Tab-separated table of C-alpha atoms in Angstrom:
chain	number	residue	atom	x	y	z
P	1	MET	CA	-17.110	-4.729	-18.231
P	2	ILE	CA	-19.104	-4.614	-14.971
P	3	ASN	CA	-22.416	-4.520	-16.850
P	4	LYS	CA	-21.419	-7.574	-18.881
P	5	ILE	CA	-20.563	-9.467	-15.688
P	6	ARG	CA	-23.868	-8.499	-14.106
P	7	LEU	CA	-25.785	-9.535	-17.213
P	8	PHE	CA	-24.034	-12.900	-17.209
P	9	PHE	CA	-24.995	-13.648	-13.628
P	10	ARG	CA	-28.563	-12.481	-14.150
P	11	LYS	CA	-28.811	-14.969	-16.979
P	12	MET	CA	-27.289	-17.609	-14.734
P	13	LYS	CA	-29.870	-16.820	-12.054
P	14	SER	CA	-32.661	-17.268	-14.586
P	15	TYR	CA	-31.161	-20.597	-15.562
P	16	CYS	CA	-31.091	-21.644	-11.919
P	17	ASP	CA	-34.737	-20.624	-11.514
P	18	ALA	CA	-35.757	-22.775	-14.450
P	19	LYS	CA	-33.461	-25.785	-14.135
P	20	VAL	CA	-32.664	-26.353	-10.473
P	21	LYS	CA	-35.616	-24.831	-8.683
P	22	LYS	CA	-36.238	-28.026	-6.744
P	23	ASN	CA	-32.692	-28.137	-5.418
P	24	ARG	CA	-32.531	-25.359	-2.810
P	25	PHE	CA	-28.812	-25.750	-2.180
P	26	ILE	CA	-27.820	-25.177	-5.804
P	27	PHE	CA	-30.397	-22.411	-6.176
P	28	ARG	CA	-29.110	-20.510	-3.164
P	29	GLY	CA	-25.550	-20.958	-4.372
P	30	CYS	CA	-26.384	-19.349	-7.694
P	31	ILE	CA	-28.124	-16.419	-6.013
P	32	THR	CA	-25.198	-15.836	-3.626
P	33	LEU	CA	-22.666	-15.892	-6.440
P	34	GLY	CA	-24.718	-13.511	-8.550
P	35	LEU	CA	-25.169	-10.965	-5.753
P	36	GLY	CA	-21.461	-11.131	-4.885
P	37	VAL	CA	-20.418	-10.003	-8.325
P	38	LEU	CA	-22.720	-6.974	-8.207
P	39	SER	CA	-20.349	-5.418	-5.659
P	40	VAL	CA	-17.152	-6.346	-7.530
P	41	SER	CA	-13.977	-4.501	-6.488
P	42	PRO	CA	-11.762	-2.350	-8.741
P	43	ALA	CA	-8.940	-4.848	-8.233
P	44	PHE	CA	-11.126	-7.617	-9.653
P	45	VAL	CA	-12.050	-5.472	-12.662
P	46	PHE	CA	-8.343	-4.932	-13.326
P	47	ALA	CA	-7.564	-8.632	-13.062
P	48	LEU	CA	-10.283	-9.476	-15.573
P	49	ASN	CA	-9.854	-6.596	-17.981
P	50	SER	CA	-6.183	-5.578	-17.988
P	51	LEU	CA	-4.174	-8.812	-17.873
P	52	ALA	CA	-4.892	-9.708	-21.462
P	53	HIS	CA	-1.608	-11.588	-21.885
P	54	CYS	CA	-1.681	-13.518	-18.596
P	55	THR	CA	-3.003	-16.969	-17.774
P	56	ASN	CA	-6.068	-17.466	-15.614
P	57	ASP	CA	-3.863	-18.830	-12.827
P	58	THR	CA	-1.808	-15.634	-12.846
P	59	LYS	CA	-4.970	-13.507	-12.762
P	60	THR	CA	-6.278	-15.473	-9.806
P	61	TYR	CA	-3.042	-15.228	-7.817
P	62	LEU	CA	-2.775	-11.517	-8.540
P	63	TYR	CA	-6.396	-10.804	-7.614
P	64	ASN	CA	-5.971	-12.571	-4.277
P	65	GLN	CA	-2.960	-10.390	-3.477
P	66	LEU	CA	-4.587	-7.161	-4.654
P	67	SER	CA	-7.552	-7.857	-2.407
P	68	ASP	CA	-5.624	-7.836	0.880
P	69	THR	CA	-3.737	-5.079	2.672
P	70	SER	CA	-0.270	-6.395	1.859
P	71	THR	CA	2.170	-4.159	-0.006
P	72	SER	CA	3.844	-7.134	-1.675
P	73	ILE	CA	3.130	-8.999	-4.903
P	74	ARG	CA	4.646	-12.461	-5.387
P	75	LEU	CA	4.139	-14.232	-8.712
P	76	ASP	CA	6.966	-16.766	-8.720
P	77	ASN	CA	7.001	-19.866	-10.950
P	78	MET	CA	4.020	-18.704	-13.013
P	79	SER	CA	5.578	-18.854	-16.519
P	80	ILE	CA	5.002	-15.111	-16.831
P	81	THR	CA	5.985	-13.731	-20.234
P	82	ASP	CA	7.179	-10.251	-21.182
P	83	GLN	CA	3.677	-9.335	-22.314
P	84	CYS	CA	2.030	-10.417	-19.060
P	85	GLY	CA	4.762	-8.717	-17.055
P	86	SER	CA	4.160	-5.495	-18.971
P	87	ASP	CA	0.449	-5.691	-18.122
P	88	LEU	CA	1.393	-5.892	-14.455
P	89	VAL	CA	3.771	-2.933	-14.763
P	90	ASN	CA	1.012	-0.882	-16.389
P	91	TYR	CA	-1.137	-1.526	-13.327
P	92	LEU	CA	1.640	-0.478	-10.957
P	93	GLU	CA	2.128	2.731	-12.950
P	94	GLN	CA	-1.461	3.715	-12.205
P	95	GLY	CA	-0.682	3.729	-8.475
P	96	ASN	CA	-3.906	1.902	-7.574
P	97	LYS	CA	-2.134	-0.135	-4.918
P	98	PRO	CA	1.116	0.890	-3.152
P	99	VAL	CA	3.359	-2.078	-3.969
P	100	GLU	CA	6.718	-2.016	-2.192
P	101	LYS	CA	7.986	-5.540	-2.850
P	102	LEU	CA	7.691	-7.375	-6.165
P	103	SER	CA	8.858	-10.957	-6.669
P	104	LEU	CA	8.772	-12.519	-10.151
P	105	LYS	CA	11.281	-15.332	-9.696
P	106	ASN	CA	11.621	-18.209	-12.132
P	107	ASN	CA	9.533	-16.886	-15.018
P	108	THR	CA	10.375	-16.113	-18.668
P	109	LEU	CA	10.866	-12.342	-18.453
P	110	GLY	CA	13.393	-10.620	-20.698
P	111	GLU	CA	14.241	-7.452	-22.584
P	112	SER	CA	10.713	-6.206	-23.350
P	113	PHE	CA	9.774	-6.446	-19.694
P	114	ALA	CA	13.017	-4.692	-18.761
P	115	HIS	CA	11.977	-1.670	-20.834
P	116	ALA	CA	8.534	-1.599	-19.197
P	117	LEU	CA	10.052	-1.861	-15.727
P	118	ALA	CA	12.607	0.845	-16.486
P	119	LYS	CA	9.746	3.164	-17.408
P	120	LEU	CA	8.057	2.387	-14.072
P	121	PHE	CA	11.231	3.266	-12.161
P	122	LYS	CA	10.999	6.798	-13.540
P	123	GLN	CA	7.397	7.343	-12.394
P	124	ASP	CA	6.489	9.181	-9.194
P	125	THR	CA	3.959	6.417	-8.513
P	126	CYS	CA	6.756	3.835	-8.137
P	127	LYS	CA	6.912	2.780	-4.473
P	128	LEU	CA	9.120	-0.286	-4.958
P	129	THR	CA	11.792	-0.884	-2.344
P	130	ALA	CA	12.693	-4.460	-3.330
P	131	ILE	CA	12.416	-6.464	-6.515
P	132	ASP	CA	13.390	-10.076	-7.197
P	133	LEU	CA	13.858	-11.120	-10.837
P	134	SER	CA	15.952	-14.226	-10.185
P	135	TYR	CA	16.056	-16.989	-12.793
P	136	ASN	CA	14.467	-15.239	-15.731
P	137	HIS	CA	15.849	-14.519	-19.216
P	138	PHE	CA	17.626	-11.189	-18.711
P	139	ASP	CA	20.721	-10.956	-20.886
P	140	LEU	CA	23.349	-8.209	-20.830
P	141	LYS	CA	21.288	-5.933	-23.094
P	142	ALA	CA	18.190	-6.221	-20.905
P	143	MET	CA	20.191	-5.720	-17.728
P	144	LYS	CA	21.779	-2.543	-19.084
P	145	VAL	CA	18.261	-1.136	-19.516
P	146	LEU	CA	17.489	-1.919	-15.872
P	147	PHE	CA	20.853	-0.721	-14.603
P	148	GLN	CA	20.512	2.650	-16.305
P	149	ALA	CA	17.015	3.198	-14.880
P	150	ILE	CA	17.532	1.955	-11.324
P	151	SER	CA	18.863	5.283	-10.062
P	152	HIS	CA	15.433	6.818	-10.717
P	153	ALA	CA	13.772	4.417	-8.267
P	154	LYS	CA	14.513	6.542	-5.211
P	155	LYS	CA	13.132	4.076	-2.647
P	156	MET	CA	14.756	0.938	-4.057
P	157	ASN	CA	17.244	-0.731	-1.715
P	158	SER	CA	17.191	-4.389	-2.796
P	159	PHE	CA	17.593	-5.800	-6.315
P	160	ASP	CA	17.993	-9.498	-7.130
P	161	LEU	CA	19.004	-10.798	-10.562
P	162	GLU	CA	20.472	-14.164	-9.612
P	163	GLY	CA	20.521	-16.899	-12.226
P	164	ASN	CA	20.068	-14.825	-15.372
P	165	THR	CA	22.450	-14.567	-18.346
P	166	LEU	CA	24.520	-11.444	-17.728
P	167	GLY	CA	27.620	-13.091	-19.152
P	168	VAL	CA	31.202	-11.875	-19.232
P	169	LEU	CA	31.922	-8.186	-18.608
P	170	THR	CA	35.125	-6.220	-18.926
P	171	GLN	CA	36.317	-4.331	-15.890
P	172	ALA	CA	35.382	-0.996	-17.491
P	173	ALA	CA	31.849	-2.177	-18.304
P	174	PHE	CA	31.442	-3.508	-14.787
P	175	ASN	CA	32.514	-0.210	-13.221
P	176	GLY	CA	30.081	1.686	-15.431
P	177	LEU	CA	27.164	-0.542	-14.443
P	178	MET	CA	27.993	-0.520	-10.758
P	179	ALA	CA	27.820	3.287	-10.680
P	180	HIS	CA	24.024	2.945	-10.871
P	181	PHE	CA	23.797	0.774	-7.738
P	182	ILE	CA	25.581	2.797	-5.084
P	183	THR	CA	22.327	3.394	-3.151
P	184	LEU	CA	21.372	-0.282	-2.848
P	185	SER	CA	21.932	-2.209	0.363
P	186	HIS	CA	21.406	-5.575	-1.362
P	187	PHE	CA	22.320	-6.424	-4.957
P	188	ASN	CA	22.602	-10.024	-6.142
P	189	ILE	CA	23.769	-11.170	-9.591
P	190	ALA	CA	25.207	-14.551	-8.571
P	191	TYR	CA	25.061	-17.486	-11.018
P	192	ASN	CA	25.307	-15.256	-14.076
P	193	ALA	CA	28.604	-16.691	-15.422
P	194	ILE	CA	30.308	-13.376	-14.721
P	195	TYR	CA	34.071	-13.022	-14.939
P	196	SER	CA	35.557	-14.227	-11.622
P	197	LYS	CA	37.447	-10.979	-10.854
P	198	LEU	CA	34.150	-9.097	-11.048
P	199	ILE	CA	32.602	-11.420	-8.483
P	200	GLU	CA	35.400	-10.469	-6.085
P	201	ASP	CA	34.663	-6.788	-6.702
P	202	LEU	CA	30.956	-7.356	-6.075
P	203	LEU	CA	31.597	-9.105	-2.783
P	204	ALA	CA	33.758	-6.188	-1.695
P	205	VAL	CA	30.941	-3.733	-2.399
P	206	PHE	CA	28.050	-5.937	-1.211
P	207	PRO	CA	29.250	-8.243	1.577
P	208	ASP	CA	25.770	-9.718	2.053
P	209	MET	CA	25.508	-10.848	-1.587
P	210	GLN	CA	24.579	-14.508	-1.664
């Protein structure tokens, strides 16, 4: 991949030499751009090569965040699909960057992404302490996948699933799901059309739930 990028910019430099030689500003701009890519970072290679199912906007936002020293990734309101989300999870599994906080609010993530994320929770490379999946497309089936895997994420203390489609639960089902969240200090599943009695139980367990 790197060699292809270098070849492209060498060709671009040749074009600049031939077509805009009289314009020093454009010529220098082409040279600077070409030399910059020769020292491309691993994060940039990932963004170009691994996010096959993501839009260019998503790749750009992610690259900018991978390039700094922050331990957070925020990709809210990006229309991220299950496939793109799975690409991101695959990167996190490699442990190339210690990501502690992940925010993917208001996208189109659902069951397939839930399975990928559940797999990440079970990896030693998972450093996540907080994840926000508010206003996606997680139904009861997808949430059960997440609920059953959350106990493996030893450092997780905040989990937000507001505005999804959990639906109505029986008291027994609720108690079974809640058993996986006893280590969390913040857990939010508001605006999920959950049975009202269960909301009262949630507030009793998590007083800070919004």
